[in-house]
Amino acid sequence: MVQQADVNRLFLQSMLSRGSVPEKLARTIWKKCVEAVNAVSKDGRIPFREDGWQNFVNVINVSLDKLELHFRSFEDQRTGQLIYSIVNLKGDAIAQMATEYTPAEIAYFKALVEQIMLAPRHKYSVSSLVALREVSMIKPKTNITKSQAEVVLSTFVARGWLVKSKNGRYSLSPRSLLELRPYLQLNYSDQVLRCYLCEEILTIGVACVHEGCKCKMHPVCFKKYSKAHKTGTLPCKDCEQEWPRDINSEDFIPIGEKAVRKGEQEQRVRAGGGSDGEDENEDYEDQGVDMESQSQSQPMQTQARKTSKSKGKQSKVTVENETDEDAPPATSTKRPRQSNRR
């Protein structure tokens, strides 16, 4: 005899294999699970009602509580769709990736999350070049090559952990924002922004341009807010200054990929602020130049040595291998140093 628990198990297996799905698909999977169980039943049937979705979700969560998991929804910042996923409630939520990735790949993903969250001006995204370069920055070093990193990146996108835009930039997906919420809030509390309307994490949207105002909104929430104020002016929800109705207006500060400036050279950022000095030559990488060979051809850093004079005379500093902008002109009477080469 079939039982409701059979439907629950079949549904959970389907959700675990998919990671995260829109609400419409989740409801369809639920219906198909009921139909599949009823199809093999010889006595008795499991009832199905469209309006019983929330009750079904509650029952699923009761069965997941013992495993410290939760079937939770999250609104997609881009489309406004409700996304459902099974979320790990443990302290280090990112650890659930261990079921499908190696420790080295998890370390790589963590490094990408850090670069995405610490991106300046709340860009919350990194270029393909930065993403590939990050694999060589992981400490302790991993055995993942850049060619292998391309494959791993594609699986991050395919399995819904990252989103890759048309411009080749990577950002956190709705699944990551939903499942890694405790991890992000714990490790990047200063970088996590919240929408003033829905109060969910915001990595795509706009911020009020007026000085001192902290109001920020998702594009979907801005649209809802604008519709709620059809007549008259559109006031900021925080400072109450007038807003334009066009979200692409320069009167807003963009958040997300739109905050990237044209021709901008991105540097690797570090937790605590600043960028790594070894990233100062990133423009070579952007131009397709091999950084390792390029660094070998660069002159070594110049060194200074002080030549002491007799007492009462001022010391001189001679800098080797360096071009001095204040060097004397060609007509100088200073005698050039003679070469001993023949």
CSV table of C-alpha atoms in Angstrom, one decimal, residues 112-337:
chain,number,residue,atom,x,y,z
A,112,LEU,CA,35.7,33.0,-6.2
A,113,VAL,CA,33.0,33.9,-3.6
A,114,GLU,CA,35.6,36.1,-1.8
A,115,GLN,CA,36.5,38.0,-5.0
A,116,ILE,CA,32.8,38.4,-6.0
A,117,MET,CA,31.8,39.7,-2.5
A,118,LEU,CA,34.8,42.0,-2.1
A,119,ALA,CA,34.7,43.4,-5.6
A,120,PRO,CA,34.9,47.3,-5.3
A,121,ARG,CA,31.9,49.5,-5.8
A,122,HIS,CA,29.5,46.6,-5.1
A,123,LYS,CA,30.1,45.0,-8.5
A,124,TYR,CA,29.5,41.5,-7.1
A,125,SER,CA,31.0,40.0,-10.2
A,126,VAL,CA,34.4,39.0,-11.6
A,127,SER,CA,35.6,38.7,-15.2
A,128,SER,CA,36.5,35.4,-16.8
A,129,LEU,CA,40.2,36.3,-16.6
A,130,VAL,CA,40.0,37.1,-12.9
A,131,ALA,CA,38.1,33.9,-12.2
A,132,LEU,CA,40.7,31.8,-14.0
A,133,ARG,CA,43.6,33.6,-12.4
A,134,GLU,CA,42.2,32.9,-8.9
A,135,VAL,CA,42.9,29.2,-9.2
A,136,SER,CA,46.6,30.0,-8.9
A,137,MET,CA,46.1,32.3,-5.9
A,138,ILE,CA,44.6,29.6,-3.6
A,139,LYS,CA,46.6,28.9,-0.5
A,140,PRO,CA,47.6,26.2,0.1
A,141,LYS,CA,48.3,25.6,-3.6
A,142,THR,CA,46.0,23.2,-5.4
A,143,ASN,CA,46.8,20.9,-8.4
A,144,ILE,CA,44.1,22.5,-10.5
A,145,THR,CA,45.5,24.0,-13.8
A,146,LYS,CA,43.9,26.9,-15.6
A,147,SER,CA,42.5,24.6,-18.3
A,148,GLN,CA,40.9,22.4,-15.6
A,149,ALA,CA,39.6,25.6,-13.9
A,150,GLU,CA,37.7,26.4,-17.1
A,151,VAL,CA,35.9,23.0,-16.8
A,152,VAL,CA,35.2,23.5,-13.1
A,153,LEU,CA,33.8,27.0,-13.7
A,154,SER,CA,31.4,25.5,-16.3
A,155,THR,CA,30.2,23.0,-13.8
A,156,PHE,CA,29.7,25.8,-11.2
A,157,VAL,CA,27.4,27.4,-13.8
A,158,ALA,CA,25.7,24.2,-15.0
A,159,ARG,CA,24.9,23.2,-11.4
A,160,GLY,CA,23.5,26.6,-10.5
A,161,TRP,CA,26.2,27.9,-8.1
A,162,LEU,CA,27.4,30.7,-10.4
A,163,VAL,CA,25.8,32.8,-13.2
A,164,LYS,CA,27.8,33.7,-16.3
A,165,SER,CA,26.6,36.8,-18.1
A,166,LYS,CA,26.7,37.6,-21.8
A,167,ASN,CA,29.8,39.7,-21.1
A,168,GLY,CA,31.6,36.7,-19.6
A,169,ARG,CA,31.4,37.8,-15.9
A,170,TYR,CA,30.6,35.5,-13.1
A,171,SER,CA,28.3,36.3,-10.2
A,172,LEU,CA,26.5,34.4,-7.4
A,173,SER,CA,23.4,32.6,-8.5
A,174,PRO,CA,20.0,32.5,-6.6
A,175,ARG,CA,21.0,29.1,-5.4
A,176,SER,CA,24.2,30.4,-3.9
A,177,LEU,CA,22.5,33.4,-2.3
A,178,LEU,CA,19.9,31.1,-0.8
A,179,GLU,CA,22.1,28.2,0.4
A,180,LEU,CA,25.1,30.2,1.4
A,181,ARG,CA,23.3,32.9,3.2
A,182,PRO,CA,24.6,32.1,6.7
A,183,TYR,CA,28.2,31.8,5.3
A,184,LEU,CA,27.9,35.1,3.5
A,185,GLN,CA,26.5,36.9,6.5
A,186,LEU,CA,29.1,35.5,8.8
A,187,ASN,CA,32.2,36.1,6.6
A,188,TYR,CA,31.1,39.2,4.6
A,189,SER,CA,28.9,41.1,6.9
A,190,ASP,CA,30.2,44.5,5.7
A,191,GLN,CA,29.6,43.6,2.1
A,192,VAL,CA,26.2,42.1,2.3
A,193,LEU,CA,23.5,44.6,1.2
A,194,ARG,CA,19.8,44.3,1.7
A,195,CYS,CA,16.9,45.5,-0.3
A,196,TYR,CA,14.8,48.2,1.4
A,197,LEU,CA,11.6,46.6,0.1
A,198,CYS,CA,11.9,42.8,0.4
A,199,GLU,CA,14.9,42.9,2.9
A,200,GLU,CA,16.6,40.0,1.1
A,201,ILE,CA,20.3,40.0,0.1
A,202,LEU,CA,21.0,42.3,-2.8
A,203,THR,CA,23.7,41.9,-5.4
A,204,ILE,CA,21.9,43.3,-8.4
A,205,GLY,CA,20.0,46.6,-8.3
A,206,VAL,CA,20.3,50.3,-7.7
A,207,ALA,CA,21.2,52.6,-4.8
A,208,CYS,CA,19.9,56.1,-4.0
A,209,VAL,CA,22.3,58.7,-5.2
A,210,HIS,CA,21.5,61.3,-2.5
A,211,GLU,CA,24.3,61.7,0.0
A,212,GLY,CA,23.9,59.8,3.2
A,213,CYS,CA,21.0,57.7,1.9
A,214,LYS,CA,21.4,53.9,2.3
A,215,CYS,CA,18.3,52.9,0.3
A,216,LYS,CA,18.9,50.1,-2.2
A,217,MET,CA,16.5,48.0,-4.2
A,218,HIS,CA,16.4,45.0,-6.5
A,219,PRO,CA,15.2,45.8,-10.1
A,220,VAL,CA,12.1,43.7,-9.5
A,221,CYS,CA,11.4,45.5,-6.2
A,222,PHE,CA,11.9,48.9,-7.8
A,223,LYS,CA,9.3,48.0,-10.4
A,224,LYS,CA,6.8,47.0,-7.7
A,225,TYR,CA,7.6,50.1,-5.7
A,226,SER,CA,7.1,52.3,-8.8
A,227,LYS,CA,3.8,50.7,-9.6
A,228,ALA,CA,2.6,51.4,-6.0
A,229,HIS,CA,3.3,55.1,-6.6
A,230,LYS,CA,1.6,55.5,-10.0
A,231,THR,CA,0.6,59.1,-9.4
A,232,GLY,CA,2.7,62.0,-8.3
A,233,THR,CA,6.4,61.8,-7.6
A,234,LEU,CA,8.3,58.7,-6.7
A,235,PRO,CA,9.9,59.3,-3.3
A,236,CYS,CA,12.9,57.4,-2.0
A,237,LYS,CA,11.8,54.9,0.7
A,238,ASP,CA,14.5,56.2,3.0
A,239,CYS,CA,15.4,59.8,2.5
A,240,GLU,CA,12.1,60.7,0.6
A,241,GLN,CA,14.0,62.6,-2.1
A,242,GLU,CA,12.4,62.4,-5.5
A,243,TRP,CA,13.5,59.4,-7.7
A,244,PRO,CA,13.3,59.1,-11.4
A,245,ARG,CA,11.1,56.3,-12.7
A,246,ASP,CA,13.7,55.0,-15.1
A,247,ILE,CA,15.9,52.5,-13.2
A,248,ASN,CA,18.7,53.1,-15.8
A,249,SER,CA,18.9,56.8,-14.9
A,250,GLU,CA,22.2,58.3,-13.9
A,251,ASP,CA,20.4,59.4,-10.7
A,252,PHE,CA,20.9,55.9,-9.4
A,253,ILE,CA,24.1,54.2,-8.3
A,254,PRO,CA,24.3,50.8,-10.1
A,255,ILE,CA,24.9,47.6,-8.0
A,256,GLY,CA,26.1,44.5,-9.7
A,257,GLU,CA,27.7,44.0,-13.1
A,258,LYS,CA,26.4,47.4,-14.3
A,259,ALA,CA,28.8,49.0,-11.8
A,260,VAL,CA,31.7,47.8,-13.9
A,261,ARG,CA,33.4,50.7,-15.7
A,262,LYS,CA,34.4,50.5,-19.4
A,263,GLY,CA,38.0,49.6,-19.8
A,264,GLU,CA,38.5,49.0,-16.1
A,265,GLN,CA,41.5,46.9,-15.1
A,266,GLU,CA,40.5,44.7,-12.2
A,267,GLN,CA,42.8,43.7,-9.4
A,268,ARG,CA,42.6,40.9,-7.0
A,269,VAL,CA,41.1,42.1,-3.7
A,270,ARG,CA,42.0,40.8,-0.2
A,271,ALA,CA,39.8,40.4,2.9
A,272,GLY,CA,40.4,43.5,5.0
A,273,GLY,CA,40.7,45.9,2.1
A,274,GLY,CA,43.4,46.7,-0.6
A,275,SER,CA,44.7,44.6,-3.4
A,276,ASP,CA,47.6,42.2,-3.8
A,277,GLY,CA,50.7,43.9,-5.1
A,278,GLU,CA,51.3,40.9,-7.4
A,279,ASP,CA,48.2,41.9,-9.3
A,280,GLU,CA,49.5,45.3,-10.5
A,281,ASN,CA,50.4,43.7,-13.8
A,282,GLU,CA,47.0,42.4,-14.5
A,283,ASP,CA,46.7,44.6,-17.6
A,284,TYR,CA,49.3,42.3,-19.3
A,285,GLU,CA,47.0,39.3,-18.6
A,286,ASP,CA,44.0,41.2,-20.0
A,287,GLN,CA,46.0,41.7,-23.2
A,288,GLY,CA,46.7,38.0,-23.5
A,289,VAL,CA,50.3,38.2,-22.4
A,290,ASP,CA,51.7,35.3,-20.3
A,291,MET,CA,52.3,36.8,-16.9
A,292,GLU,CA,55.1,34.4,-15.9
A,293,SER,CA,57.2,35.0,-19.0
A,294,GLN,CA,56.4,38.7,-18.8
A,295,SER,CA,57.6,38.9,-15.2
A,296,GLN,CA,60.9,37.2,-16.1
A,297,SER,CA,61.6,39.8,-18.7
A,298,GLN,CA,61.0,42.7,-16.4
A,299,PRO,CA,64.1,44.4,-14.8
A,300,MET,CA,64.6,43.6,-11.1
A,301,GLN,CA,63.5,46.2,-8.6
A,302,THR,CA,65.9,49.1,-8.4
A,303,GLN,CA,68.0,49.4,-5.3
A,304,ALA,CA,69.5,52.4,-3.7
A,305,ARG,CA,72.8,52.7,-2.0
A,306,LYS,CA,74.0,55.6,-0.1
A,307,THR,CA,77.6,56.9,-0.6
A,308,SER,CA,78.8,58.6,2.5
A,309,LYS,CA,81.0,61.6,2.1
A,310,SER,CA,83.4,63.1,4.6
A,311,LYS,CA,82.0,64.8,7.7
A,312,GLY,CA,80.2,68.0,7.0
A,313,LYS,CA,79.3,67.1,3.4
A,314,GLN,CA,75.8,66.0,2.3
A,315,SER,CA,75.2,62.4,1.4
A,316,LYS,CA,74.3,61.3,-2.1
A,317,VAL,CA,71.9,58.6,-3.2
A,318,THR,CA,72.7,56.7,-6.4
A,319,VAL,CA,69.8,54.8,-8.0
A,320,GLU,CA,70.7,52.1,-10.4
A,321,ASN,CA,68.7,50.8,-13.4
A,322,GLU,CA,66.1,53.6,-13.0
A,323,THR,CA,65.1,56.5,-15.3
A,324,ASP,CA,65.2,59.8,-13.6
A,325,GLU,CA,62.6,62.3,-14.8
A,326,ASP,CA,64.8,65.1,-13.4
A,327,ALA,CA,68.0,64.0,-15.2
A,328,PRO,CA,70.2,66.8,-16.7
A,329,PRO,CA,69.6,67.6,-20.4
A,330,ALA,CA,71.9,66.5,-23.2
A,331,THR,CA,73.9,69.7,-23.0
A,332,SER,CA,75.0,69.0,-19.5
A,333,THR,CA,78.7,69.3,-18.8
A,334,LYS,CA,78.6,66.1,-16.7
A,335,ARG,CA,81.0,63.6,-18.2
A,336,PRO,CA,79.5,60.3,-19.3
A,337,ARG,CA,80.8,57.2,-17.7
